[in-house]
XYZ file of C-alpha atoms in Angstrom:
469
model
C 17.878 -1.496 3.423
C 15.864 0.756 5.711
C 17.108 -1.163 8.769
C 17.192 1.603 11.386
C 14.119 2.590 13.347
C 13.599 6.369 13.388
C 13.967 8.170 16.701
C 12.823 11.582 15.456
C 11.139 13.186 12.482
C 13.344 13.326 9.394
C 14.673 16.660 8.367
C 15.332 19.372 7.806
C 11.655 20.313 7.907
C 10.243 23.738 7.048
C 8.470 25.650 9.781
C 4.657 25.597 9.683
C 3.139 28.518 7.795
C 2.781 31.643 9.893
C -0.820 32.867 10.432
C -0.490 35.790 8.018
C 0.678 33.661 5.073
C -1.890 31.000 5.827
C -4.735 33.487 5.964
C -3.595 35.182 2.761
C -3.608 31.801 1.008
C -7.032 30.985 2.446
C -8.462 34.282 1.219
C -7.057 33.715 -2.282
C -8.579 30.241 -2.478
C -11.895 31.279 -1.015
C -12.177 34.034 -3.608
C -11.811 31.358 -6.316
C -14.592 29.220 -4.882
C -12.317 26.534 -3.432
C -13.790 24.597 -0.485
C -11.693 25.062 2.660
C -11.549 22.618 5.579
C -10.601 24.273 8.863
C -12.352 22.522 11.748
C -10.309 20.396 14.144
C -12.235 17.279 13.118
C -11.703 17.862 9.394
C -7.981 18.492 9.845
C -7.595 15.435 12.075
C -9.218 13.336 9.361
C -6.655 14.667 6.860
C -3.814 13.423 9.062
C -5.050 9.924 9.904
C -3.828 6.640 8.441
C -2.557 3.260 9.589
C 0.634 4.549 11.206
C -1.014 3.507 14.485
C 0.026 -0.052 13.523
C 3.567 1.017 14.426
C 4.524 1.778 18.040
C 7.606 3.470 16.549
C 5.715 5.869 14.287
C 2.760 6.545 16.555
C 4.568 8.840 19.031
C 6.358 10.630 16.167
C 3.263 11.285 14.025
C 0.445 11.509 16.552
C -0.925 15.045 16.674
C 0.741 16.196 13.453
C -1.431 17.550 10.682
C -2.204 20.314 8.232
C -3.105 23.855 9.218
C -5.565 24.160 6.359
C -7.444 21.627 4.270
C -8.860 21.880 0.760
C -11.300 19.629 -1.055
C -10.689 20.115 -4.776
C -13.710 19.813 -7.042
C -11.879 19.546 -10.369
C -8.532 19.887 -12.119
C -8.835 23.677 -12.360
C -9.059 23.944 -8.586
C -5.961 21.759 -8.235
C -4.102 24.264 -10.408
C -5.395 27.126 -8.255
C -4.276 25.444 -5.037
C -0.845 24.635 -6.477
C -0.371 28.233 -7.617
C -1.492 29.613 -4.252
C 0.806 27.369 -2.209
C 3.766 28.207 -4.449
C 3.127 31.968 -4.303
C 2.700 32.012 -0.531
C 5.400 29.447 0.247
C 3.037 27.042 2.042
C 3.833 23.331 2.001
C 1.265 21.000 0.431
C 0.510 17.373 1.255
C -1.740 15.295 -0.996
C -4.381 13.099 0.581
C -6.313 10.138 -0.755
C -8.539 7.968 1.413
C -5.909 7.659 4.148
C -5.540 3.882 3.882
C -1.721 3.900 3.933
C 0.207 2.453 6.848
C 3.446 4.414 7.230
C 2.207 7.981 7.532
C 2.932 8.432 3.815
C 0.527 11.378 3.601
C 0.658 12.711 7.164
C 1.793 16.362 6.998
C 5.009 16.682 9.023
C 5.293 20.467 8.788
C 1.731 21.763 8.827
C 0.782 23.657 5.698
C -2.125 22.659 3.443
C -3.583 19.192 2.866
C -5.209 18.744 -0.530
C -7.956 16.171 -0.954
C -8.772 15.402 -4.583
C -12.167 13.884 -3.870
C -13.846 15.592 -6.821
C -11.590 13.904 -9.399
C -13.323 10.540 -9.705
C -14.098 9.994 -13.409
C -13.069 7.157 -15.670
C -11.943 9.373 -18.536
C -11.284 6.784 -21.216
C -11.178 3.068 -21.924
C -9.706 1.308 -24.958
C -11.695 -1.876 -25.659
C -8.982 -3.386 -27.859
C -6.254 -3.189 -25.181
C -8.002 -2.615 -21.865
C -5.891 0.487 -21.248
C -7.792 3.065 -19.205
C -7.321 6.594 -17.923
C -8.945 7.452 -14.601
C -8.770 10.462 -12.330
C -6.690 10.457 -9.182
C -9.428 10.077 -6.579
C -11.423 7.414 -8.371
C -12.393 4.826 -5.732
C -10.770 1.503 -6.544
C -13.996 -0.400 -5.935
C -15.799 1.786 -8.474
C -12.911 1.383 -10.915
C -13.111 -2.389 -10.508
C -16.858 -2.361 -11.152
C -16.584 -0.151 -14.222
C -13.811 -2.273 -15.715
C -15.685 -5.514 -15.018
C -18.686 -4.138 -16.887
C -16.304 -3.931 -19.862
C -14.854 -7.427 -19.404
C -11.670 -6.208 -17.669
C -10.340 -5.816 -14.130
C -7.481 -3.959 -12.393
C -4.283 -5.962 -12.350
C -3.432 -5.006 -8.787
C -5.564 -3.975 -5.818
C -4.895 -3.417 -2.117
C -6.903 -5.264 0.505
C -8.403 -1.819 1.226
C -10.092 -1.857 -2.205
C -13.444 -0.862 -0.694
C -12.071 2.500 0.499
C -8.772 3.291 -1.279
C -8.338 5.587 -4.293
C -6.321 5.037 -7.449
C -3.617 7.718 -7.084
C -3.300 7.052 -3.369
C -2.583 3.401 -4.131
C -0.014 4.176 -6.824
C 1.704 6.901 -4.797
C 1.727 5.084 -1.475
C 1.318 1.368 -2.191
C 3.532 -1.193 -3.850
C 1.800 -4.569 -4.118
C -1.345 -6.422 -3.104
C -4.021 -8.683 -4.561
C -2.781 -9.598 -8.029
C 0.930 -9.416 -7.147
C 1.099 -13.192 -7.452
C 0.446 -12.785 -11.201
C 1.565 -9.239 -11.925
C 4.366 -8.366 -9.510
C 4.678 -4.895 -8.015
C 3.127 -1.561 -8.978
C 6.547 -0.192 -9.909
C 7.216 -3.011 -12.400
C 7.222 -1.623 -15.955
C 3.975 -2.160 -17.813
C 1.430 -1.211 -15.151
C 1.617 2.597 -15.095
C 1.571 3.766 -18.724
C 1.350 7.502 -18.110
C -0.095 10.164 -15.891
C -1.324 13.735 -15.786
C 0.649 15.918 -13.398
C 0.291 19.408 -11.945
C 3.540 21.085 -10.933
C 3.903 23.145 -7.756
C 4.990 26.509 -9.143
C 3.575 30.080 -9.095
C 2.326 29.310 -12.603
C 1.679 25.558 -12.441
C 2.082 23.429 -15.536
C -0.329 20.663 -16.490
C 1.865 17.899 -17.916
C 1.110 14.620 -19.677
C 3.902 12.172 -18.822
C 4.581 8.952 -20.681
C 5.493 5.701 -18.967
C 9.209 6.478 -18.656
C 8.735 9.871 -17.001
C 5.807 8.622 -14.906
C 7.987 5.943 -13.284
C 9.655 8.552 -11.062
C 6.251 9.557 -9.639
C 5.238 5.961 -8.861
C 5.513 5.184 -5.119
C 6.891 8.617 -4.256
C 4.316 9.516 -1.573
C 3.204 12.573 -3.572
C 6.569 14.228 -2.957
C 7.364 15.199 -6.545
C 4.158 16.159 -8.346
C 0.380 16.342 -8.030
C -1.223 13.424 -9.877
C -4.607 14.300 -11.355
C -5.095 11.274 -13.654
C -3.388 7.971 -14.439
C -3.241 5.760 -17.524
C -2.836 2.093 -16.647
C -3.061 -1.395 -18.072
C -5.837 -3.778 -17.032
C -6.336 -7.531 -17.266
C -9.098 -9.686 -18.709
C -11.742 -10.197 -16.041
C -11.858 -13.618 -14.373
C -14.758 -14.908 -12.214
C -12.460 -15.652 -9.269
C -13.318 -18.402 -6.800
C -12.481 -17.874 -3.111
C -10.885 -20.974 -1.596
C -9.844 -21.746 1.978
C -7.534 -24.749 2.316
C -6.417 -26.157 5.654
C -3.264 -28.095 6.569
C -2.438 -29.857 9.809
C 1.329 -29.459 9.298
C 3.091 -26.117 8.726
C 5.760 -27.660 6.485
C 3.075 -29.084 4.205
C 1.236 -25.764 4.069
C 4.480 -23.950 3.202
C 5.318 -26.530 0.520
C 1.872 -26.059 -1.033
C 2.331 -22.268 -1.020
C 5.605 -22.777 -2.869
C 4.323 -25.355 -5.360
C 0.929 -24.040 -6.413
C 2.152 -20.831 -8.128
C 4.542 -22.925 -10.229
C 1.699 -25.009 -11.644
C -0.377 -24.227 -14.733
C -3.091 -22.630 -12.609
C -4.490 -19.124 -12.915
C -4.194 -17.691 -9.398
C -4.823 -14.096 -8.412
C -3.849 -14.327 -4.766
C -2.216 -16.743 -2.334
C -2.076 -16.048 1.399
C -0.727 -18.451 4.035
C -1.756 -17.930 7.669
C -0.201 -19.817 10.563
C -2.799 -21.517 12.800
C -2.538 -19.115 15.792
C -3.016 -16.145 13.462
C -5.899 -17.756 11.568
C -7.652 -18.226 14.902
C -7.552 -14.460 15.492
C -9.351 -13.549 12.261
C -13.015 -13.324 11.238
C -14.091 -15.611 8.404
C -16.698 -15.437 5.625
C -20.165 -16.671 6.414
C -20.261 -20.440 6.010
C -16.507 -20.897 6.439
C -15.706 -22.774 9.670
C -13.998 -20.664 12.321
C -10.327 -21.467 12.798
C -9.595 -23.663 15.805
C -5.970 -22.653 16.228
C -4.805 -26.097 15.075
C -4.931 -25.888 11.270
C -2.829 -23.620 9.054
C -4.872 -21.932 6.330
C -4.015 -21.228 2.712
C -6.294 -18.660 1.079
C -6.547 -18.604 -2.725
C -8.305 -16.587 -5.369
C -8.327 -19.015 -8.285
C -9.863 -19.251 -11.736
C -12.744 -21.762 -11.850
C -10.728 -24.190 -13.966
C -8.225 -24.573 -11.111
C -10.719 -26.569 -9.042
C -10.557 -29.807 -11.096
C -6.787 -29.762 -10.577
C -6.747 -28.771 -6.915
C -9.390 -31.142 -5.569
C -7.576 -34.422 -6.381
C -4.169 -32.848 -5.657
C -4.903 -31.593 -2.142
C -4.696 -34.978 -0.343
C -1.215 -35.446 -1.814
C -0.218 -32.013 -0.507
C -1.569 -32.792 2.953
C -4.428 -30.312 2.769
C -8.187 -30.201 2.537
C -10.652 -27.832 0.892
C -12.525 -26.184 3.757
C -14.692 -23.591 1.966
C -15.319 -22.094 -1.443
C -17.506 -19.370 -2.919
C -17.424 -17.124 -5.986
C -15.870 -13.743 -5.239
C -18.565 -11.145 -4.710
C -21.239 -13.745 -3.973
C -20.366 -14.785 -0.414
C -21.745 -13.165 2.707
C -19.771 -11.594 5.485
C -16.188 -10.555 5.042
C -14.728 -11.241 1.564
C -11.650 -13.433 1.531
C -9.415 -10.721 0.068
C -10.033 -8.650 3.205
C -8.203 -11.277 5.247
C -5.005 -10.757 3.249
C -2.161 -8.229 3.079
C -2.509 -5.445 5.651
C -6.091 -6.369 6.474
C -4.582 -9.413 8.207
C -2.686 -7.029 10.467
C -5.782 -4.909 11.044
C -7.955 -7.858 12.113
C -5.284 -9.392 14.360
C -4.619 -6.069 16.078
C -8.336 -5.647 16.683
C -8.076 -8.760 18.868
C -4.678 -7.973 20.386
C -3.433 -4.374 19.971
C -0.062 -5.390 21.399
C 0.990 -6.717 17.985
C 2.737 -4.734 15.272
C 4.199 -6.133 12.033
C 7.044 -6.259 9.513
C 7.198 -6.529 5.712
C 9.873 -8.835 4.313
C 10.682 -10.529 1.040
C 12.048 -13.923 2.016
C 15.198 -15.470 0.515
C 14.724 -18.653 -1.474
C 14.159 -21.362 -0.428
C 12.039 -19.765 2.255
C 12.061 -22.605 4.790
C 15.489 -22.073 6.407
C 14.952 -18.363 7.081
C 11.488 -19.008 8.508
C 12.829 -21.818 10.705
C 15.688 -19.653 11.999
C 13.339 -16.796 12.844
C 10.872 -19.172 14.490
C 13.613 -20.787 16.576
C 14.842 -17.463 17.963
C 11.592 -15.517 18.304
C 9.032 -18.259 18.938
C 5.508 -17.060 19.631
C 6.484 -13.412 19.292
C 6.030 -13.924 15.528
C 2.788 -15.084 13.933
C 3.400 -16.087 10.329
C 1.565 -14.471 7.422
C 2.957 -15.080 3.926
C 1.772 -13.657 0.588
C 2.647 -14.992 -2.852
C 4.218 -12.399 -5.168
C 6.120 -12.282 -8.402
C 9.351 -10.470 -7.634
C 12.513 -10.078 -9.670
C 10.966 -12.209 -12.409
C 10.130 -15.242 -10.296
C 7.579 -16.466 -7.796
C 8.464 -15.442 -4.245
C 6.887 -15.336 -0.815
C 6.544 -12.019 0.934
C 6.228 -12.154 4.697
C 4.071 -9.815 6.790
C 4.444 -11.411 10.227
C 2.561 -10.148 13.240
C 5.213 -9.127 15.777
C 4.531 -8.952 19.492
C 5.747 -5.536 20.641
C 8.588 -5.943 23.131
C 10.060 -2.464 22.657
C 12.341 -0.728 20.155
C 15.437 -2.736 21.023
C 13.754 -6.096 20.439
C 12.209 -4.915 17.154
C 15.590 -3.648 15.943
C 17.197 -6.972 16.860
C 14.489 -8.815 14.922
C 15.058 -6.602 11.878
C 18.822 -7.142 12.082
C 18.320 -10.901 12.340
C 16.012 -10.956 9.303
C 18.526 -8.980 7.249
C 21.357 -11.312 8.309
C 19.268 -14.228 6.991
C 18.959 -12.560 3.554
C 15.487 -11.066 3.860
C 14.716 -7.822 2.036
C 13.011 -5.336 4.358
C 10.218 -2.931 3.396
C 10.167 -1.104 6.699
C 6.677 -0.185 7.961
C 8.256 1.677 10.886
C 10.035 4.263 8.727
C 8.875 7.652 7.458
C 10.760 8.311 4.218
C 10.132 6.888 0.759
C 13.581 5.320 0.740
C 13.362 3.465 4.052
C 9.742 2.454 3.551
C 10.244 0.743 0.233
C 13.161 1.327 -2.101
C 15.923 1.227 0.506
C 18.158 3.594 -1.434
C 17.811 7.060 -2.940
C 16.174 7.029 -6.369
C 17.904 9.763 -8.376
C 14.986 9.918 -10.827
C 12.549 10.692 -8.013
C 14.797 13.494 -6.771
C 15.248 14.893 -10.290
C 11.474 14.848 -10.796
C 11.005 16.815 -7.585
C 13.529 19.400 -8.758
C 11.639 19.712 -12.053
C 8.053 19.699 -10.755
C 8.399 21.052 -7.194
C 11.475 23.293 -7.295
C 10.810 24.923 -3.910
C 10.453 21.528 -2.204
C 6.969 22.227 -0.842
C 5.321 18.872 -1.596
C 5.025 16.512 1.400
C 8.246 17.766 3.028
C 10.330 15.355 5.078
C 9.438 12.208 3.161
C 12.071 12.140 0.372
C 15.516 11.750 1.931
C 17.253 12.142 -1.403
C 15.902 15.700 -1.647
C 17.726 17.103 1.354
C 20.787 14.928 0.741
C 21.286 16.129 -2.845
C 24.561 18.056 -3.431
C 22.824 21.387 -4.136
C 21.112 21.236 -0.738
C 24.369 20.961 1.195
C-alpha cells in the first residue's frame, strides 16, 4: 500500500493559468470585494507545510505554489471564487493553516489558493448530544475551548491543535490525540455531515449527511469545498499529563500494550525510545531525559492514578512527572506526541525523516526484526490507537536519511513484516493514506468538481478512471 517513493510529480497536471485568464479572474473577484493575495511572500505562505520533513518530497514540491491567493471573508465569497475559477478554467487549491506534512494542500499546477480564514464561527451546539456545527476555518484550539465551556471536548485533535483548523484537519489528517479511544477520523460516527460548495460556473451550496460526507473526509480538498462541518464531541475530562519512565524497552512496550486494555480512561499513549526522548524538550518541572530511560506519555482521567501508582512497580516503570493538562508551564505534553515528535527531533538533527506504520500484532517481533536490521538508523516512537475495532500501536519512527534506496528498502522490509504503511513521502491521497483508489471519492469529484479543477494531481483515481482514458 503506497510502497513506492515518487520520482516526479503525479499527473497528468494542467498547465498553470495563462496571464490573461488569471488577470480576468482577478478583476472579477476584485470587483466583488474579494481580498486578493499576490505578493511573493503571501503566495509562498500559501504553499508551505511540513513536506520539508521528507527528503523525497522536498525537491519535488519546493518552489511550487499558487499564482493568485484569495482570503475569503464569508460563505458568499467562497461561492464567488468557485464560480470565477470554474468560468475561467483556473485550478483551485484549498488552504487551512498549513500544518499538514505531505504537501496535501501545496498547489502542483499554479492556479488560485483559497484561504477560508473568515469562516471561523461555531454555528450550533446541541446540549443533549454534544453534536456541533462549526465553520471550516475554525481554529481547533478555539473549538476546544468553546466546547469545554459547554462540558464537551473534541474527540480527536492533532498535536498541532494550537494552529490547525477544523476542515484542514478533516481533509488532510487521519488520527491524533484521542485516537486511542476514538480511532481514526474516517471511522463512522465522527463526521456527521458537512456543508459543501461545488466548483461549477453556478456553484451549488449542498448540505451532505454522514454517508455522502464520508467521501469528502481525508480527500485533501480534491472533491469539494468544505465550508462547515457537523461532528460528534465527547464529554469533557480534566486530563492529567503523566510521564512514566522504564529502564527496559521490553517492559515499556509491554506497558504500552497492557494499559489500553485495562479499565482506565486514557486519551493518549505515546512511547518514546530513550535516544529519542533525549532529543525532545520537556514540560517545566519534568526531568530532562538522560538517554537511558524509555518514556511512556499518557493523558489519563484523574481516576486512573489510584490504579497506576501501585501498578507501575510491577510493570517495571516509575511515575516521573504529572500535571493537569492546561495547568503546566512550558511545552504541553501533547505537543511531544504524533508529528510534533518528528518536528522536535528534526530541530536537533535535521538529518532525520520519518515513516508512519500500523504495526502487526503482537508488535514485538516486527519491532525486533526492524531493530536488528536497521539499528540506530531508527528511533522508536509508538502511538496507541484503536484500529479495525481493537487497540493497536501505530509507529512513527524517526529514520536517519541514507538516501532513497535505503528508505525504499526499509519500507519494503516493513511491508514484508506485515506493517501497514501510511506513506509520508507520497503526494496522492491514495498513497498517503488509503493505499487504494476510493471509488466514492472519485465519484464525489465527478459530481462536485466536474472539470477536475480542485487540487489537481492529488487524487490518482481521478485520472485513472475509465472516462479519462
